[in-house]
mmCIF file of N, CA, C and O in Angstrom:
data_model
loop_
_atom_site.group_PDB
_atom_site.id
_atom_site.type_symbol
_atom_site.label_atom_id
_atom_site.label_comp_id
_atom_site.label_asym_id
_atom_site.label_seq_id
_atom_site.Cartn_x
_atom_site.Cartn_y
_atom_site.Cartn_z
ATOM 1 N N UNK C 1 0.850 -1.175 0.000
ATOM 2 C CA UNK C 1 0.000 0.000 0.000
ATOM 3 C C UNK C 1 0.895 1.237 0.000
ATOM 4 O O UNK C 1 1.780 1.478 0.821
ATOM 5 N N UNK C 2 0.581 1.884 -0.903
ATOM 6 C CA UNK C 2 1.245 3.299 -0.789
ATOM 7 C C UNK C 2 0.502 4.611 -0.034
ATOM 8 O O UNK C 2 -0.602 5.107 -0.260
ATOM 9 N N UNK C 3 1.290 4.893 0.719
ATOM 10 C CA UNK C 3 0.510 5.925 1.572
ATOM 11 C C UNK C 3 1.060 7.677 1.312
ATOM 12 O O UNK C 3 2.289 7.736 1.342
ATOM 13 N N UNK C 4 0.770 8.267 1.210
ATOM 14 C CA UNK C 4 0.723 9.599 0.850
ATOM 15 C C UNK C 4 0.426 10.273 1.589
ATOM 16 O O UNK C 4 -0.222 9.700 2.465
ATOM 17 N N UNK C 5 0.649 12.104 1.876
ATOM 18 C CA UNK C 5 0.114 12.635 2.381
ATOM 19 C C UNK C 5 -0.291 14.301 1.401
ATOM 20 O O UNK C 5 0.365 14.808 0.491
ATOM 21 N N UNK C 6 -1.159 14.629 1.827
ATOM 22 C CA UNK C 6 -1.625 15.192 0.764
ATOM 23 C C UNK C 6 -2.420 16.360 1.382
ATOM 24 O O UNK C 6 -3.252 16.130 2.260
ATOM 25 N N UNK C 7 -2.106 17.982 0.808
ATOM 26 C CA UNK C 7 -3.224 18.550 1.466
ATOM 27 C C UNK C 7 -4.372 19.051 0.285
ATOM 28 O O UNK C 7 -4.364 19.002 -0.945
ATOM 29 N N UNK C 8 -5.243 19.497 1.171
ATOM 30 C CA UNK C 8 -6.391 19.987 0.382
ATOM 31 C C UNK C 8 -6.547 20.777 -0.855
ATOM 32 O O UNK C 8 -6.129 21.933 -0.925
ATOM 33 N N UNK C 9 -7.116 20.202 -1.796
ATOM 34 C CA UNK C 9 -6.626 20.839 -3.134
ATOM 35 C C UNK C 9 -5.600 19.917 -4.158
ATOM 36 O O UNK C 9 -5.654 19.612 -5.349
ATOM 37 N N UNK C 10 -4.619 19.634 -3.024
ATOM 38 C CA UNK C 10 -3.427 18.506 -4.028
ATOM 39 C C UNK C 10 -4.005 17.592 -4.415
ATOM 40 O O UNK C 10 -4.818 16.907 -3.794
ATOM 41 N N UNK C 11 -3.549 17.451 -5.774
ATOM 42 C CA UNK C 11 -3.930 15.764 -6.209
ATOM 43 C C UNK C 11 -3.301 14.812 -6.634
ATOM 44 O O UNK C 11 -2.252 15.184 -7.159
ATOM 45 N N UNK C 12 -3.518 13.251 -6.666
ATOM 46 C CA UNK C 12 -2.988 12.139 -6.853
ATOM 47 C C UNK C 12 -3.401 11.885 -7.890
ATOM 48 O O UNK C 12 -4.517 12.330 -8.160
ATOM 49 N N UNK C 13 -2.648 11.031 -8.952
ATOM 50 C CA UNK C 13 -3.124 10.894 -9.982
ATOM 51 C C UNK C 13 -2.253 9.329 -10.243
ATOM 52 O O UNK C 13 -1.064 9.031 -10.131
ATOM 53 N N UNK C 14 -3.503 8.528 -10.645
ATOM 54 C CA UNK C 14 -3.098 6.994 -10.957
ATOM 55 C C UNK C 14 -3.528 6.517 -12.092
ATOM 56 O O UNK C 14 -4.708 6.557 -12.439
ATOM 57 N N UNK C 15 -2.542 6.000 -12.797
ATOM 58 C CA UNK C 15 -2.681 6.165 -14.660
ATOM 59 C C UNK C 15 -2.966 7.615 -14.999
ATOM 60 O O UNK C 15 -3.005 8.661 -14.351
ATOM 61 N N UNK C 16 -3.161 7.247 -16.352
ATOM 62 C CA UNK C 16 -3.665 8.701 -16.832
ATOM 63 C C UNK C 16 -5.060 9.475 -16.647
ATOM 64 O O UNK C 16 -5.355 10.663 -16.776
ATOM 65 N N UNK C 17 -5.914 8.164 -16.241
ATOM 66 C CA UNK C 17 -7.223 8.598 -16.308
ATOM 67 C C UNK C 17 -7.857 8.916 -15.260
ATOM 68 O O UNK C 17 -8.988 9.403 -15.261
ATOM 69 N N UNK C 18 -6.876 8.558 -13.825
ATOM 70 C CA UNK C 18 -8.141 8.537 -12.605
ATOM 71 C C UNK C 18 -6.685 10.087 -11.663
ATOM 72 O O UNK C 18 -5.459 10.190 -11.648
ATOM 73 N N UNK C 19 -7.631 10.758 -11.190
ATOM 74 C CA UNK C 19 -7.188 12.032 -10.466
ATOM 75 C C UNK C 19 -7.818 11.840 -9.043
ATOM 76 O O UNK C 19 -9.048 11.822 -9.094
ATOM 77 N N UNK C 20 -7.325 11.701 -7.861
ATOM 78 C CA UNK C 20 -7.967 12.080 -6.838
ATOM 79 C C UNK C 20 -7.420 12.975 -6.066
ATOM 80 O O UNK C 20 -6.221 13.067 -5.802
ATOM 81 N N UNK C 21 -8.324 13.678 -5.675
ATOM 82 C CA UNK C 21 -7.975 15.017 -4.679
ATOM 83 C C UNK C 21 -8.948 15.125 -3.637
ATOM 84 O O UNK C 21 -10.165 15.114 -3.823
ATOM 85 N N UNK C 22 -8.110 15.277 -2.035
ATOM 86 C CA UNK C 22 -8.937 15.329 -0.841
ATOM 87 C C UNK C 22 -9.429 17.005 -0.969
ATOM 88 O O UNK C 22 -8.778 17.931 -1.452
ATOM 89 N N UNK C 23 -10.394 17.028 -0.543
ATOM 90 C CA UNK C 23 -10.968 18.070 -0.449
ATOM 91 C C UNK C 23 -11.159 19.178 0.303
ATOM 92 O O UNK C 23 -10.893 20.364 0.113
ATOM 93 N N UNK C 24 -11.851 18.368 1.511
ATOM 94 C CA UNK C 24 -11.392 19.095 3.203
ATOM 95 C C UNK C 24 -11.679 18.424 3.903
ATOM 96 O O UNK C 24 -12.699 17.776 3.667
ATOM 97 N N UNK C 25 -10.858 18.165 5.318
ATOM 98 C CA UNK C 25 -10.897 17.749 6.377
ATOM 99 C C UNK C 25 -11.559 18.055 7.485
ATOM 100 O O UNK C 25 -11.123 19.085 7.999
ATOM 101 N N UNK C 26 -12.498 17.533 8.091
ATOM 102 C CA UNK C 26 -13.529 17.936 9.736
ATOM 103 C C UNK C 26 -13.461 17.192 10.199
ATOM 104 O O UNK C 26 -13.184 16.149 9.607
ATOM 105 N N UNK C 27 -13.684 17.208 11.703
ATOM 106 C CA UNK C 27 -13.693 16.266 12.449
ATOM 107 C C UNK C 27 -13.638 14.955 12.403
ATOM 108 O O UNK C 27 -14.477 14.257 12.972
ATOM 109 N N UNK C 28 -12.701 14.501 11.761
ATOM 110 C CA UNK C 28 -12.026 12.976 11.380
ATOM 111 C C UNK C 28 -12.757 12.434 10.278
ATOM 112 O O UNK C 28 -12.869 11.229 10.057
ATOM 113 N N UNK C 29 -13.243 13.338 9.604
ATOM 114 C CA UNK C 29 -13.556 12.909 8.580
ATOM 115 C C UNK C 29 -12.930 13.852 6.945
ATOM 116 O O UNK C 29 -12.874 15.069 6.767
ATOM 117 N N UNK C 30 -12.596 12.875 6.115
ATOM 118 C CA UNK C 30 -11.998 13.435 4.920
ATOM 119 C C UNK C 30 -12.733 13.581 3.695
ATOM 120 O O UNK C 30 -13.171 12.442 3.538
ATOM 121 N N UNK C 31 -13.123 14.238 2.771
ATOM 122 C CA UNK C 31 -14.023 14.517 1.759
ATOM 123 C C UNK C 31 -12.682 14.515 0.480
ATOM 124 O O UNK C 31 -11.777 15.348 0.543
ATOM 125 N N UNK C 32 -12.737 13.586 -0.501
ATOM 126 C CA UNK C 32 -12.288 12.943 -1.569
ATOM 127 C C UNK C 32 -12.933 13.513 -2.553
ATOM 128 O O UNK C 32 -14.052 13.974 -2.325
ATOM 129 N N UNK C 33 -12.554 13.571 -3.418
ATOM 130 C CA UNK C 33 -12.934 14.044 -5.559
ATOM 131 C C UNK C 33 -12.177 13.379 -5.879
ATOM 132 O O UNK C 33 -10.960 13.395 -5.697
ATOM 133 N N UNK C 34 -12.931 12.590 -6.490
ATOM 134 C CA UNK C 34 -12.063 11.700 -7.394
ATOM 135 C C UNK C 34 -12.816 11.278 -8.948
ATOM 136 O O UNK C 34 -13.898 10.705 -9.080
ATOM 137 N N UNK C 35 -12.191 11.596 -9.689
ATOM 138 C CA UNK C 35 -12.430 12.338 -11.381
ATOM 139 C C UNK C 35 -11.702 10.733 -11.959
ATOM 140 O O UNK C 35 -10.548 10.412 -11.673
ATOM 141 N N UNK C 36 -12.511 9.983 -12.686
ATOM 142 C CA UNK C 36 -12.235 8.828 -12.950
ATOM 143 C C UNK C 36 -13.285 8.012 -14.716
ATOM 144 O O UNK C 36 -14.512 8.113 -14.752
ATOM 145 N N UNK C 37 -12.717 7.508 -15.577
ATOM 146 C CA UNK C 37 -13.814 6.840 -16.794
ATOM 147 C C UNK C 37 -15.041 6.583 -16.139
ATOM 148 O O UNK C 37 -14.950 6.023 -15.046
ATOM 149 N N UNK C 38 -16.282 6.894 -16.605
ATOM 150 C CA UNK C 38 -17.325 5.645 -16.292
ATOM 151 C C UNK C 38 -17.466 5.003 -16.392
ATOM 152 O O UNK C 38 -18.492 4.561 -15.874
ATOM 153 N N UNK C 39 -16.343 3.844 -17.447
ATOM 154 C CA UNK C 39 -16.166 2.646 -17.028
ATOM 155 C C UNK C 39 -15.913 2.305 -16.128
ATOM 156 O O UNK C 39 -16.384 1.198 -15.866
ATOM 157 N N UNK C 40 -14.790 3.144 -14.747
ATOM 158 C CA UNK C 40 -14.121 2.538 -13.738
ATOM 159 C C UNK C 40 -15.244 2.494 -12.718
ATOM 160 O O UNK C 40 -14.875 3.395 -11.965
ATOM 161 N N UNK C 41 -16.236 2.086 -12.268
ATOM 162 C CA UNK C 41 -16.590 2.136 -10.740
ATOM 163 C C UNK C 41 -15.739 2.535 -10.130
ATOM 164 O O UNK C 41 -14.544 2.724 -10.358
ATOM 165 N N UNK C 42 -16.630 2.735 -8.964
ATOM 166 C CA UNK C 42 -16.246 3.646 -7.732
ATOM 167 C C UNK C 42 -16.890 3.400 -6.453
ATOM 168 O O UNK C 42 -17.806 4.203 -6.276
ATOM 169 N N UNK C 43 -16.716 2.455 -5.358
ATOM 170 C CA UNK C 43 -17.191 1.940 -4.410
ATOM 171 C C UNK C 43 -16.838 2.867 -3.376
ATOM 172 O O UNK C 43 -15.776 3.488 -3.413
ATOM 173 N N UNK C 44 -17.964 3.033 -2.140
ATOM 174 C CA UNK C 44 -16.802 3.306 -0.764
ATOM 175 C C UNK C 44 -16.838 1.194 -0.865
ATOM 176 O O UNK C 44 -17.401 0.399 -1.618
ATOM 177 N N UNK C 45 -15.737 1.027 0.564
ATOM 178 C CA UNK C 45 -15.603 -0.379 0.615
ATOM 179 C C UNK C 45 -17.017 -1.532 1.056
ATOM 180 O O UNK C 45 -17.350 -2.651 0.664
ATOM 181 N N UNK C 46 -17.625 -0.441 2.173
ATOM 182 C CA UNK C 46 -18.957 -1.592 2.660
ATOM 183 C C UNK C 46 -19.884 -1.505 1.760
ATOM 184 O O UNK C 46 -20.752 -2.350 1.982
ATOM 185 N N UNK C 47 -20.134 -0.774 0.703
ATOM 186 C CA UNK C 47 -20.868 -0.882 -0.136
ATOM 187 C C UNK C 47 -20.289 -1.858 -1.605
ATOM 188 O O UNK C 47 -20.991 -2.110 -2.584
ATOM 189 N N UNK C 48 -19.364 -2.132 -1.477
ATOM 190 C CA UNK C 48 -18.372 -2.722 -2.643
ATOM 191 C C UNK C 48 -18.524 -4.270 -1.617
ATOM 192 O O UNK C 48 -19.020 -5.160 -2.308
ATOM 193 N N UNK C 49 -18.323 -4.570 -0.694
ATOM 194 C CA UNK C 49 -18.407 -5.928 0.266
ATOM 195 C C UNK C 49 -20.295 -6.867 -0.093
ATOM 196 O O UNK C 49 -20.751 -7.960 -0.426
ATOM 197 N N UNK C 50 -20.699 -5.614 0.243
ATOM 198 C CA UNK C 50 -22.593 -5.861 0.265
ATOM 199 C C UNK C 50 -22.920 -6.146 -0.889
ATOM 200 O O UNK C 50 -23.884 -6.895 -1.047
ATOM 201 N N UNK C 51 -21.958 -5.447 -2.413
ATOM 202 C CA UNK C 51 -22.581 -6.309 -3.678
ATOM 203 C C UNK C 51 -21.931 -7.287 -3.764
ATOM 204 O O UNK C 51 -22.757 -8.141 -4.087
ATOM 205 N N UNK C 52 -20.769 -7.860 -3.676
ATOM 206 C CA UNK C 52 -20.083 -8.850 -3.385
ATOM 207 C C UNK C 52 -20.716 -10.341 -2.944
ATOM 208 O O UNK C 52 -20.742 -11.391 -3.586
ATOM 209 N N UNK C 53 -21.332 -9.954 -1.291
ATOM 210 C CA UNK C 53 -22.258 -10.700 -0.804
ATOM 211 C C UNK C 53 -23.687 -11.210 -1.284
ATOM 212 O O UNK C 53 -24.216 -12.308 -1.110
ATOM 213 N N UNK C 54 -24.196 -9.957 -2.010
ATOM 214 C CA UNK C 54 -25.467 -10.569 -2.561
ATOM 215 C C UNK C 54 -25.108 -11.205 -4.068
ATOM 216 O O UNK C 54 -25.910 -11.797 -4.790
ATOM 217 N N UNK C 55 -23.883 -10.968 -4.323
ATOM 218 C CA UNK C 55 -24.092 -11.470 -5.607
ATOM 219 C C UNK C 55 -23.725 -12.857 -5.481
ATOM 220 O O UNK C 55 -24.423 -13.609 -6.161
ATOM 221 N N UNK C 56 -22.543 -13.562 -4.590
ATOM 222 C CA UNK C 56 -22.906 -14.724 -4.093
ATOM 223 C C UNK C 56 -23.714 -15.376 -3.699
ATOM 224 O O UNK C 56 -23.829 -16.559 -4.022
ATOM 225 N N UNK C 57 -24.573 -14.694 -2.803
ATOM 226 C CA UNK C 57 -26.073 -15.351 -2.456
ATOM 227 C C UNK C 57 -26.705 -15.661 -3.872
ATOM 228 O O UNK C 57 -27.156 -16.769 -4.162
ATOM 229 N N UNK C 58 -26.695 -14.737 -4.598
ATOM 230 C CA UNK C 58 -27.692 -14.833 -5.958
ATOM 231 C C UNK C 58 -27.207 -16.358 -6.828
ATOM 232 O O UNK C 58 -27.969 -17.158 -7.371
ATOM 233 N N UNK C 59 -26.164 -16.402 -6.765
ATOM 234 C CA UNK C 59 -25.168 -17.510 -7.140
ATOM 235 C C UNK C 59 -25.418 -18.758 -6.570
ATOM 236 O O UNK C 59 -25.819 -19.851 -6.971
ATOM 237 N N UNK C 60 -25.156 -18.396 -5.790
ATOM 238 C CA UNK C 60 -25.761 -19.881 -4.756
ATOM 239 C C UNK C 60 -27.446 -20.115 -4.801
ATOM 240 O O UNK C 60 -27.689 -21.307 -4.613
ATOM 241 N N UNK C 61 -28.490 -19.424 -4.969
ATOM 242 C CA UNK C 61 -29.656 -19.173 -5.323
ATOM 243 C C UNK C 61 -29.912 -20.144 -6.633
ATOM 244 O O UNK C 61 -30.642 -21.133 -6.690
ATOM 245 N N UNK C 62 -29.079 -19.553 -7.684
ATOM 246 C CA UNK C 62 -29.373 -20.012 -9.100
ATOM 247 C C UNK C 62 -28.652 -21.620 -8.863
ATOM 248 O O UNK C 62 -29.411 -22.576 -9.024
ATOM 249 N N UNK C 63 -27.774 -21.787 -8.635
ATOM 250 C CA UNK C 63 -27.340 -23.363 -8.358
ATOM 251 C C UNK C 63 -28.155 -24.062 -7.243
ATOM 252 O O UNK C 63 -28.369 -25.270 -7.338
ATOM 253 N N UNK C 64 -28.568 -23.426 -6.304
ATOM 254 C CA UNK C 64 -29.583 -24.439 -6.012
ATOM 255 C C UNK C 64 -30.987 -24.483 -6.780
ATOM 256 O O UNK C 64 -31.810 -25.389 -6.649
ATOM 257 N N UNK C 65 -31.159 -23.126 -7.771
ATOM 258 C CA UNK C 65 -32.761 -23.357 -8.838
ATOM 259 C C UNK C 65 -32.299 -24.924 -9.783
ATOM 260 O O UNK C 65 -32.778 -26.032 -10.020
ATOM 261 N N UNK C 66 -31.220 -24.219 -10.047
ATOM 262 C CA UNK C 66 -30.589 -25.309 -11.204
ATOM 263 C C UNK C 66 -30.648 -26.792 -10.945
ATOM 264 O O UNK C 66 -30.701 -27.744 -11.723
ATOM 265 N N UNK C 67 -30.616 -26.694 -9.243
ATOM 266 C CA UNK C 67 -30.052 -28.224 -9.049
ATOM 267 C C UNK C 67 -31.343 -29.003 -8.496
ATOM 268 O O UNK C 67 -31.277 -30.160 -8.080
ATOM 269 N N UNK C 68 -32.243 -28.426 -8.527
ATOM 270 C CA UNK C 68 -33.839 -28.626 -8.330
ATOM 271 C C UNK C 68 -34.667 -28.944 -9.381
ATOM 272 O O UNK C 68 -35.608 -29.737 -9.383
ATOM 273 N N UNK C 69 -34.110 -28.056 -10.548
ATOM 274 C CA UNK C 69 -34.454 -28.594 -11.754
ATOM 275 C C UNK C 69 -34.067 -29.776 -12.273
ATOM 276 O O UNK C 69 -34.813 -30.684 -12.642
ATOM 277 N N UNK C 70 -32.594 -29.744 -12.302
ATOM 278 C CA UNK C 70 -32.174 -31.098 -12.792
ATOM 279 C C UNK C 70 -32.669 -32.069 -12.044
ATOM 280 O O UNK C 70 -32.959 -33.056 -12.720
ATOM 281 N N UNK C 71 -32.916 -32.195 -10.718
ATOM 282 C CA UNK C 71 -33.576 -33.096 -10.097
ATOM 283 C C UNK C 71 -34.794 -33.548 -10.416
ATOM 284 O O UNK C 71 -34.992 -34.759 -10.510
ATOM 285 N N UNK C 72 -36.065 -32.367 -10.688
ATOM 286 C CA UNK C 72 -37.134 -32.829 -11.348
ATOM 287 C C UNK C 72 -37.028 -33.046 -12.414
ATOM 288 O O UNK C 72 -37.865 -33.944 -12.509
ATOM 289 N N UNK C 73 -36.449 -32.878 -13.815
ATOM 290 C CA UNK C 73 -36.118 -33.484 -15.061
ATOM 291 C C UNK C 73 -35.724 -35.105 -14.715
ATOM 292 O O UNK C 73 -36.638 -35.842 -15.087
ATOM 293 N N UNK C 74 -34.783 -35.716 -14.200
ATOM 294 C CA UNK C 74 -34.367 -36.656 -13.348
ATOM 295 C C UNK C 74 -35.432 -37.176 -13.609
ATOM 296 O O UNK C 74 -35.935 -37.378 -14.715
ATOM 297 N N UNK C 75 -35.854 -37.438 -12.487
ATOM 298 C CA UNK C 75 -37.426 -37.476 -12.213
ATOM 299 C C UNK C 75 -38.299 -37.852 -12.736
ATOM 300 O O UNK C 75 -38.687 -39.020 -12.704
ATOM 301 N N UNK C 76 -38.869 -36.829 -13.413
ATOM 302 C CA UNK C 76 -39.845 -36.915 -14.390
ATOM 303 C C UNK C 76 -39.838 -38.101 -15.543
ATOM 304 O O UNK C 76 -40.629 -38.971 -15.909
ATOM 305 N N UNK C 77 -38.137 -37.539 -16.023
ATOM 306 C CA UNK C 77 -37.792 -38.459 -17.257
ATOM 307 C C UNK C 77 -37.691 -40.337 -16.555
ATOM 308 O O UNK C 77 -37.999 -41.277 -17.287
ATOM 309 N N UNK C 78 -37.273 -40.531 -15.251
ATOM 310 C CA UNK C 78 -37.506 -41.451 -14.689
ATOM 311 C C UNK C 78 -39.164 -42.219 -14.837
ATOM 312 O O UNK C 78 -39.483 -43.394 -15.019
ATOM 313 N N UNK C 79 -40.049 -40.872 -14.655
ATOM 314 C CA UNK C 79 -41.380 -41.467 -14.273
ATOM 315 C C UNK C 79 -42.162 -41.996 -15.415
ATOM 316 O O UNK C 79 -43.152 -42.727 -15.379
ATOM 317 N N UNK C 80 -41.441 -41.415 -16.600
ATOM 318 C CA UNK C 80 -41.861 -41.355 -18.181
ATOM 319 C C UNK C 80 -41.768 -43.034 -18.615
ATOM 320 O O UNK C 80 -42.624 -43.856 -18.942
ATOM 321 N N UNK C 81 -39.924 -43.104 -18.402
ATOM 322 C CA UNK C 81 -39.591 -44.594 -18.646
ATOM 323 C C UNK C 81 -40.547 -45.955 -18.128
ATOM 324 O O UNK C 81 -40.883 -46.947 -18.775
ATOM 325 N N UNK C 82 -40.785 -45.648 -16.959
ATOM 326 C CA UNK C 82 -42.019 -46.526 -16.193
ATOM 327 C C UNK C 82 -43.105 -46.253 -16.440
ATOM 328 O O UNK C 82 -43.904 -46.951 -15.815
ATOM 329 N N UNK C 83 -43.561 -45.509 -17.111
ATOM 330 C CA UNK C 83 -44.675 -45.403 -17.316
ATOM 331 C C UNK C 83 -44.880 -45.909 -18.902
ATOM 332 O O UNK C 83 -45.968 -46.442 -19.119
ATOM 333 N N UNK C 84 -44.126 -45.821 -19.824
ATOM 334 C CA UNK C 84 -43.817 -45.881 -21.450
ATOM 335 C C UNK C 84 -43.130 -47.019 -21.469
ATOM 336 O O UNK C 84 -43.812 -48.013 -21.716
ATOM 337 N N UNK C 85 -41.834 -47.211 -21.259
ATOM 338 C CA UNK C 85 -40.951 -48.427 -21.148
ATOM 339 C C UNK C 85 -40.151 -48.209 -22.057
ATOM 340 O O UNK C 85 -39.460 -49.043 -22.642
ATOM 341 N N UNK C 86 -40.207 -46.875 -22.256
ATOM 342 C CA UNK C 86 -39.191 -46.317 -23.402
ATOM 343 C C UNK C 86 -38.519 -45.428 -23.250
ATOM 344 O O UNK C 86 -39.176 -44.408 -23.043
ATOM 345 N N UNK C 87 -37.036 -45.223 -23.247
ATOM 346 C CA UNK C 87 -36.342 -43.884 -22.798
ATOM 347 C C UNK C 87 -36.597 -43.068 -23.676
ATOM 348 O O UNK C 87 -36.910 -43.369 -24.827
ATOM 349 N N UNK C 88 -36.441 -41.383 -23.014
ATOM 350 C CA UNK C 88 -36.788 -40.431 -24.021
ATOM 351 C C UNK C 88 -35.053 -39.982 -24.206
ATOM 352 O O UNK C 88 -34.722 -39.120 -25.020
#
């Protein structure tokens, strides 16, 4: 990690495209500009963690839809054979 120190107004600049500059400082808290593509997102971190998390959940969601399905296809195509005596 590179750490810097920087006052208000100065800016950092990483590649060519992204500029950040602190803004002003209050009571332990720091106010950032940061001038970047709209391709690049731009997270604070607990909000960058929380899509992270749901998008795993969503993941795990669809593999268990998936694996419910294949189970009733399974299944079904099982119930077909006994019932027909013919695989499909």
């Amino acid at each position: 990690m590179l750490i810097l120190t920087r006052k208000s107004g100065e800016k950092i600049r990483i590649g060519n495209d992204i500029l950040i500059q602190p803004m002003k400082t209050a009571k332990g808290k720091v106010k950032i500009g940061i001038t970047a593509p709209e391709s690049i997102p731009i997270y604070r971190e607990e909000i960058y963690v929380q899509i992270q998390t749901e998008n795993k959940e969503s993941r795990l969601d669809q593999d268990l839809h998936l694996s419910l399905l294949e189970q009733f296809a399974e299944t079904n195509q099982e119930t077909m054979v006994k019932e027909t005596g013919e695989e499909i």
